[in-house]
Short mmCIF file of C-alpha atoms and ligand atoms in Angstrom, two decimals:
data_model
loop_
_atom_site.label_atom_id
_atom_site.label_comp_id
_atom_site.label_asym_id
_atom_site.label_seq_id
_atom_site.Cartn_x
_atom_site.Cartn_y
_atom_site.Cartn_z
CA UNK R 1 -0.07 -0.16 0.20
CA UNK R 2 1.62 3.40 -1.04
CA UNK R 3 1.67 6.22 1.40
CA UNK R 4 -0.33 9.39 -0.51
CA UNK R 5 0.59 12.04 1.91
CA UNK R 6 1.00 13.03 5.48
CA UNK R 7 -0.80 15.83 6.98
CA UNK R 8 -0.28 17.45 10.74
CA UNK R 9 -2.00 19.98 12.88
CA UNK R 10 -1.50 21.33 16.21
CA UNK R 11 -4.07 21.94 19.03
CA UNK R 12 -3.53 23.73 22.63
CA UNK R 13 -5.54 21.86 25.07
CA UNK R 14 -6.49 22.88 28.73
CA UNK R 15 -5.93 20.74 31.46
CA UNK R 16 -8.83 19.79 34.05
CA UNK R 17 -6.41 20.03 36.74
CA UNK R 18 -3.38 21.95 36.58
CA UNK R 19 -0.71 20.44 38.30
CA UNK R 20 2.97 20.70 40.06
CA UNK R 21 5.93 19.03 39.74
CA UNK R 22 9.66 19.89 41.03
CA UNK R 23 9.90 21.79 37.97
CA UNK R 24 6.96 23.75 38.09
CA UNK R 25 3.06 23.96 37.17
CA UNK R 26 1.58 23.00 34.00
CA UNK R 27 -1.99 24.16 33.16
CA UNK R 28 -2.19 23.47 29.44
CA UNK R 29 -0.53 21.78 26.74
CA UNK R 30 0.21 21.94 22.61
CA UNK R 31 -0.44 18.72 21.07
CA UNK R 32 0.67 17.76 17.60
CA UNK R 33 -1.10 15.47 15.39
CA UNK R 34 -0.24 13.42 12.46
CA UNK R 35 -2.62 11.59 9.70
CA UNK R 36 -0.54 9.58 7.09
CA UNK R 37 -3.10 8.76 4.47
CA UNK R 38 -2.27 5.50 2.41
CA UNK R 39 -4.48 4.02 -0.73
CA UNK R 40 -6.83 2.80 1.34
CA UNK R 41 -6.44 2.74 5.29
CA UNK R 42 -5.08 6.15 7.46
CA UNK R 43 -2.72 6.26 10.50
CA UNK R 44 -2.91 8.75 13.21
CA UNK R 45 -0.09 9.88 15.51
CA UNK R 46 0.54 12.49 18.16
CA UNK R 47 2.98 14.01 19.97
CA UNK R 48 3.18 16.28 22.86
CA UNK R 49 6.59 18.12 22.79
CA UNK R 50 8.09 18.97 26.62
CA UNK R 51 10.89 21.25 26.57
CA UNK R 52 11.32 20.68 30.32
CA UNK R 53 12.29 17.09 29.39
CA UNK R 54 13.83 16.93 25.91
CA UNK R 55 14.39 20.73 24.92
CA UNK R 56 11.95 20.07 22.14
CA UNK R 57 9.58 23.00 22.41
CA UNK R 58 6.33 23.63 20.55
CA UNK R 59 7.65 25.91 17.81
CA UNK R 60 10.58 23.48 17.19
CA UNK R 61 8.29 20.36 16.85
CA UNK R 62 6.11 22.19 14.29
CA UNK R 63 8.95 23.41 12.43
CA UNK R 64 10.44 19.83 12.02
CA UNK R 65 6.99 18.63 10.87
CA UNK R 66 7.21 20.62 7.23
CA UNK R 67 5.37 20.04 4.05
CA UNK R 68 8.63 19.54 2.45
CA UNK R 69 9.95 16.76 4.66
CA UNK R 70 6.34 15.03 5.15
CA UNK R 71 6.30 15.03 1.42
CA UNK R 72 9.20 12.96 1.27
CA UNK R 73 6.83 10.07 2.72
CA UNK R 74 4.41 10.44 -0.25
CA UNK R 75 4.66 7.20 -2.72
CA UNK R 76 6.61 5.04 -0.26
CA UNK R 77 5.39 1.73 0.23
CA UNK R 78 3.77 1.65 3.69
CA UNK R 79 4.37 -2.18 4.29
CA UNK R 80 8.16 -1.47 4.13
CA UNK R 81 7.58 -0.06 7.62
CA UNK R 82 11.14 -0.16 8.32
CA UNK R 83 12.45 2.15 5.42
CA UNK R 84 9.33 4.36 6.42
CA UNK R 85 10.30 4.24 10.31
CA UNK R 86 13.94 5.13 9.08
CA UNK R 87 13.12 8.07 7.05
CA UNK R 88 11.38 9.20 10.25
CA UNK R 89 14.46 8.82 12.32
CA UNK R 90 16.70 10.54 9.95
CA UNK R 91 14.09 13.82 9.31
CA UNK R 92 13.20 14.11 12.97
CA UNK R 93 16.08 12.78 14.93
CA UNK R 94 16.47 16.13 16.65
CA UNK R 95 12.54 16.52 17.95
CA UNK R 96 11.61 13.44 19.21
CA UNK R 97 8.00 14.08 19.73
CA UNK R 98 7.67 15.10 16.17
CA UNK R 99 9.27 11.96 14.95
CA UNK R 100 7.23 10.08 17.76
CA UNK R 101 4.37 11.22 16.11
CA UNK R 102 5.11 10.34 12.50
CA UNK R 103 6.71 7.12 13.87
CA UNK R 104 3.40 5.74 15.48
CA UNK R 105 1.04 6.79 12.59
CA UNK R 106 3.25 4.41 10.14
CA UNK R 107 2.94 1.73 12.78
CA UNK R 108 -1.12 2.38 12.75
CA UNK R 109 -1.48 2.18 9.02
CA UNK R 110 0.37 -0.62 8.47
CA UNK R 111 -1.44 -2.67 11.34
CA UNK R 112 -4.84 -1.36 10.57
CA UNK R 113 -4.06 -2.55 7.02
CA UNK R 114 -3.14 -5.93 8.27
CA UNK R 115 -5.97 -6.01 10.66
CA UNK R 116 -4.17 -6.90 13.82
CA UNK R 117 -3.91 -4.73 16.82
CA UNK R 118 -0.20 -3.15 17.55
CA UNK R 119 0.79 -5.41 20.33
CA UNK R 120 0.03 -8.22 18.65
CA UNK R 121 2.23 -6.97 15.70
CA UNK R 122 4.86 -6.28 17.82
CA UNK R 123 5.00 -9.21 20.06
CA UNK R 124 2.91 -11.49 22.28
CA UNK R 125 0.79 -9.20 24.25
CA UNK R 126 0.43 -9.58 28.16
CA UNK R 127 -2.56 -9.49 30.34
CA UNK R 128 -3.98 -6.16 31.23
CA UNK R 129 -1.79 -4.48 34.24
CA UNK R 130 -2.92 -1.39 36.56
CA UNK R 131 -1.57 2.11 35.73
CA UNK R 132 -0.86 4.53 38.32
CA UNK R 133 -2.30 7.85 38.30
CA UNK R 134 -0.16 10.71 39.62
CA UNK R 135 -0.76 13.03 42.54
CA UNK R 136 1.11 16.19 42.35
CA UNK R 137 2.91 18.19 44.88
CA UNK R 138 0.50 20.11 47.02
CA UNK R 139 -0.56 20.62 50.69
CA UNK R 140 -0.84 17.05 52.44
CA UNK R 141 -4.78 17.86 53.05
CA UNK R 142 -5.68 18.42 49.25
CA UNK R 143 -3.08 15.47 48.64
CA UNK R 144 -5.46 13.31 50.42
CA UNK R 145 -8.78 14.62 48.80
CA UNK R 146 -7.08 13.71 45.42
CA UNK R 147 -6.20 10.21 46.67
CA UNK R 148 -9.83 9.63 47.92
CA UNK R 149 -11.03 11.11 44.54
CA UNK R 150 -8.59 8.81 42.56
CA UNK R 151 -9.23 5.73 44.56
CA UNK R 152 -13.20 6.38 44.09
CA UNK R 153 -12.79 6.50 40.26
CA UNK R 154 -11.40 2.98 40.58
CA UNK R 155 -7.23 3.70 40.36
CA UNK R 156 -5.28 1.04 42.72
CA UNK R 157 -1.72 2.30 42.30
CA UNK R 158 -0.39 5.93 43.04
CA UNK R 159 2.61 7.96 41.74
CA UNK R 160 3.21 10.70 44.27
CA UNK R 161 5.17 13.93 43.01
CA UNK R 162 8.28 14.98 45.52
CA UNK R 163 11.28 16.81 44.97
CA UNK R 164 10.81 20.24 46.63
CA UNK R 165 11.08 19.81 50.04
CA UNK R 166 12.03 16.44 51.70
CA UNK R 167 10.35 17.35 55.08
CA UNK R 168 7.41 18.21 53.52
CA UNK R 169 7.24 15.07 50.92
CA UNK R 170 7.83 12.91 54.05
CA UNK R 171 4.89 14.33 55.73
CA UNK R 172 2.78 14.15 52.64
CA UNK R 173 3.76 10.29 52.01
CA UNK R 174 3.03 9.49 55.58
CA UNK R 175 -0.57 10.91 55.51
CA UNK R 176 -1.11 9.00 52.11
CA UNK R 177 0.19 5.88 53.16
CA UNK R 178 -1.85 5.97 56.45
CA UNK R 179 -4.82 6.92 54.31
CA UNK R 180 -4.83 4.02 51.68
CA UNK R 181 -3.61 1.33 53.82
CA UNK R 182 -0.89 -1.65 52.86
CA UNK R 183 -2.71 -2.72 49.92
CA UNK R 184 -2.05 0.27 47.15
CA UNK R 185 1.18 0.31 45.65
CA UNK R 186 2.76 3.81 46.09
CA UNK R 187 5.66 5.18 43.80
CA UNK R 188 7.43 8.32 43.87
CA UNK R 189 8.68 10.92 41.49
CA UNK R 190 11.13 13.54 42.33
CA UNK R 191 11.84 14.70 38.96
CA UNK R 192 15.69 15.47 40.04
CA UNK R 193 14.71 17.73 42.57
CA UNK R 194 16.68 15.82 45.70
CA UNK R 195 20.30 16.14 46.57
CA UNK R 196 22.20 13.09 47.80
CA UNK R 197 21.43 13.76 51.40
CA UNK R 198 17.74 14.17 50.40
CA UNK R 199 17.63 10.93 48.78
CA UNK R 200 19.12 9.22 51.46
CA UNK R 201 16.98 10.31 54.02
CA UNK R 202 14.04 8.98 51.80
CA UNK R 203 15.97 5.86 51.44
CA UNK R 204 15.86 5.47 55.09
CA UNK R 205 11.83 5.66 55.25
CA UNK R 206 11.56 3.52 52.09
CA UNK R 207 10.20 0.25 54.28
CA UNK R 208 8.26 2.41 56.74
CA UNK R 209 6.38 3.92 53.92
CA UNK R 210 6.38 0.86 51.30
CA UNK R 211 7.31 2.57 48.46
CA UNK R 212 7.36 0.38 45.43
CA UNK R 213 9.66 2.91 43.57
CA UNK R 214 11.76 5.78 43.66
CA UNK R 215 11.80 7.62 39.91
CA UNK R 216 14.94 9.79 39.16
CA UNK R 217 15.42 11.85 42.68
CA UNK R 218 18.75 13.09 41.52
CA UNK R 219 19.88 15.11 38.81
CA UNK R 220 20.68 13.32 35.47
CA UNK R 221 23.47 15.90 35.02
CA UNK R 222 25.35 14.16 37.81
CA UNK R 223 25.47 10.54 36.76
CA UNK R 224 28.40 9.48 39.34
CA UNK R 225 25.88 10.43 42.34
CA UNK R 226 23.73 7.55 41.22
CA UNK R 227 26.29 5.02 42.92
CA UNK R 228 26.37 6.42 45.93
CA UNK R 229 22.72 6.35 46.70
CA UNK R 230 22.16 3.36 49.50
CA UNK R 231 21.86 -0.07 47.68
CA UNK R 232 18.22 -0.50 49.16
CA UNK R 233 17.16 2.40 46.85
CA UNK R 234 18.75 1.23 43.93
CA UNK R 235 16.86 -1.66 43.74
CA UNK R 236 13.70 0.38 43.44
CA UNK R 237 15.23 3.01 41.59
CA UNK R 238 13.66 3.92 37.89
CA UNK R 239 15.55 6.13 35.67
CA UNK R 240 13.42 8.90 33.65
CA UNK R 241 15.76 12.25 33.08
CA UNK R 242 18.71 9.76 32.92
CA UNK R 243 17.23 7.36 30.29
CA UNK R 244 16.17 9.13 26.88
CA UNK R 245 17.18 6.91 24.30
CA UNK R 246 18.84 3.77 23.48
CA UNK R 247 22.42 5.03 24.18
CA UNK R 248 21.33 5.95 27.70
CA UNK R 249 19.64 2.89 28.55
CA UNK R 250 22.61 0.96 27.18
CA UNK R 251 25.18 3.09 29.13
CA UNK R 252 23.37 2.58 32.38
CA UNK R 253 22.76 -1.22 31.59
CA UNK R 254 26.79 -1.67 31.72
CA UNK R 255 26.67 -0.41 35.31
CA UNK R 256 26.07 -3.13 37.75
CA UNK R 257 22.98 -2.38 39.88
CA UNK R 258 22.90 1.16 38.30
CA UNK R 259 19.02 1.23 38.44
CA UNK R 260 15.97 -1.41 38.66
CA UNK R 261 14.03 0.02 35.89
CA UNK R 262 13.88 2.64 33.01
CA UNK R 263 11.09 5.20 32.35
CA UNK R 264 10.38 4.55 28.68
CA UNK R 265 8.44 7.44 27.07
CA UNK R 266 7.64 7.77 23.12
CA UNK R 267 8.24 11.52 23.67
CA UNK R 268 11.52 11.14 24.69
CA UNK R 269 13.00 8.29 22.57
CA UNK R 270 10.96 9.30 19.38
CA UNK R 271 8.24 6.51 19.15
CA UNK R 272 7.61 2.88 19.00
CA UNK R 273 10.76 2.25 16.93
CA UNK R 274 13.25 3.19 19.26
CA UNK R 275 10.98 2.37 22.65
CA UNK R 276 10.98 -1.46 21.45
CA UNK R 277 14.87 -1.07 21.18
CA UNK R 278 15.18 0.33 24.91
CA UNK R 279 12.80 -2.41 25.70
CA UNK R 280 15.31 -5.00 24.39
CA UNK R 281 18.34 -3.37 25.94
CA UNK R 282 16.61 -3.44 29.11
CA UNK R 283 15.75 -7.36 28.81
CA UNK R 284 19.27 -8.05 27.87
CA UNK R 285 20.64 -5.88 31.18
CA UNK R 286 18.36 -7.18 33.26
CA UNK R 287 16.56 -4.12 33.63
CA UNK R 288 12.53 -3.75 33.69
CA UNK R 289 10.60 -0.84 32.07
CA UNK R 290 7.97 1.28 33.33
CA UNK R 291 6.00 2.99 30.42
CA UNK R 292 5.46 6.84 31.08
CA UNK R 293 4.14 9.42 29.21
CA UNK R 294 3.58 13.49 29.24
CA UNK R 295 -0.11 14.90 29.11
CA UNK R 296 -0.67 13.14 25.78
CA UNK R 297 -3.91 12.39 23.72
CA UNK R 298 -5.01 9.10 23.88
CA UNK R 299 -3.64 8.33 20.46
CA UNK R 300 -0.08 8.41 21.90
CA UNK R 301 -0.87 6.63 25.48
CA UNK R 302 -2.55 3.74 23.17
CA UNK R 303 0.76 3.56 21.03
CA UNK R 304 2.64 3.29 24.48
CA UNK R 305 0.32 0.91 26.09
CA UNK R 306 0.35 -1.52 22.71
CA UNK R 307 4.32 -1.50 22.95
CA UNK R 308 4.03 -2.03 26.81
CA UNK R 309 1.86 -5.22 26.30
CA UNK R 310 4.34 -6.58 23.78
CA UNK R 311 7.65 -6.30 25.89
CA UNK R 312 8.63 -9.21 27.94
CA UNK R 313 10.71 -6.56 30.17
CA UNK R 314 7.64 -4.30 31.11
CA UNK R 315 7.07 -4.19 34.95
CA UNK R 316 4.89 -1.06 35.54
CA UNK R 317 2.42 1.23 33.76
CA UNK R 318 2.34 4.80 34.28
CA UNK R 319 0.15 5.69 31.44
CA UNK R 320 -2.29 8.22 33.05
CA UNK R 321 -1.49 11.44 30.71
CA UNK R 322 -5.01 11.51 28.69
CA UNK R 323 -7.33 11.45 31.85
CA UNK R 324 -7.08 15.18 32.56
CA UNK R 325 -7.27 16.81 28.96
CA UNK R 326 -10.25 18.72 29.06
CA UNK R 327 -10.93 17.62 25.51
CA UNK R 328 -8.90 14.87 23.46
CA UNK R 329 -9.48 15.45 19.59
CA UNK R 330 -9.27 11.50 19.49
CA UNK R 331 -11.02 8.85 21.30
CA UNK R 332 -10.81 4.81 21.82
CA UNK R 333 -7.44 2.95 22.35
CA UNK R 334 -7.95 1.61 25.47
CA UNK R 335 -10.70 1.34 28.39
CA UNK R 336 -9.72 1.92 31.94
CA UNK R 337 -11.31 -1.01 34.15
CA UNK R 338 -10.88 -1.23 37.97
CA UNK R 339 -7.52 0.86 37.51
CA UNK R 340 -6.24 -1.36 34.77
CA UNK R 341 -5.70 -0.65 31.32
CA UNK R 342 -7.16 -2.80 28.92
CA UNK R 343 -6.53 -2.57 24.89
CA UNK R 344 -9.63 -2.72 22.80
CA UNK R 345 -10.10 -5.64 20.40
CA UNK R 346 -9.23 -2.96 16.94
CA UNK R 347 -6.48 -3.13 14.48
CA UNK R 348 -3.83 -0.66 14.67
CA UNK R 349 -3.63 1.47 17.64
CA UNK R 350 -7.46 1.29 18.11
CA UNK R 351 -7.94 4.86 17.67
CA UNK R 352 -10.13 7.69 15.60
CA UNK R 353 -10.61 11.18 15.55
CA UNK R 354 -13.81 12.48 17.33
CA UNK R 355 -16.47 12.43 14.62
CA UNK R 356 -14.88 10.36 11.91
MG1 MG C 401 8.93 11.05 35.96
#
C-alpha cells in the first residue's frame, strides 16, 4: 500500500486539573497530530513536545514537521515499515515528539491494513496491568482529597510527585500511606529535585512507607552520584530524566546494579521504534521498564500501551496522561477497568478522531 500524503496540525488543550511537579506548574499543553493517508487506510499519530524534559519546544516540533519533509513519505510503500520509520528517524531525530507522532502513525497505518492490534504485531501481548495515577506536589490536605477521588474512580496504584522539600514530602507520604492502607502500591517521582542527602533520608523511610519505586531522585547531570545512593534505593530505582534513548539505556545497563527500571516514554525516545529497542536493551541488561507519558492524546497513550504489552521487560505502567485533558481530539485506544488499562480489540492503535 502506497502512502499518499502526510498531514499534520496542532491544538492547544487545557488540563482539567493543573498540577505541580518539582520543576513547575502546568495548566495546558500543545499537542501535535499526524495523519498518514494511505491508498486504503489512514494512520494516526500524536506528539506532546516537552521542553523541560527533552528541550523540544512546540515551535521546534512545528518547524520539524514541514511540508517538504512530510512530502518525502509520499509514494513510499507503507508495508516497507522499516524503511518508512528509518526516514522518520533521519528527518526528525532532533525533535523526538515530532518523530514519535510520525513513527506511530506509520505503525497504525500498517497494522490497520493488516487487521491486527499493534501489540500483536510487535510481540505476544500480556494481560492487562494497572496504571498509576499521578498526585502532584501540593498540601497534605489537598493531596489526601485527590487520593480519595482517584481511589473512588477505581485507580489502584499511586504515583506521588515529590522533590521540592524532603520534610514536606515525608509528611505527605506518611499521611497518604496511612489513608490508603498497605495494599495500594505507592511510587514516588522527585523529577531530579533531591540532593544526595535528601535521597538518603528518603531511602531510610522506604520500608516504613512501603514505597514501590523511586523515580529519578537526583539530577541526570550528575550520573556519578547514582552510585552513591544507598543500595536499598537502587533496588527500587527507576531512571527517567537519565534515560532518553537507546544509548542511555545501554550506558546504564553496563553499570552493575545502577537501577531497577527505566522509564520509557515515546516523547523522549521518538516513538515505537526506539521504545522497542530500549525494551530489548532493558531485557538483555536485566532491567525492567515502566512505561510513562506526558500529558498526551489517547493516540500516543495507546501507542505506548501497545508497545508496553508487547515487551517482556515491562514491569509497570504509568500511562495516565490522557485522563486530565479537557478535550481530546481523539478517542478509543483502551479502556480503564478497575484501574487497569485494557486494549480494545481493534486493528492498529484502535483510535479514531472524534466525529470521523
Ligand atoms: Mg518521571
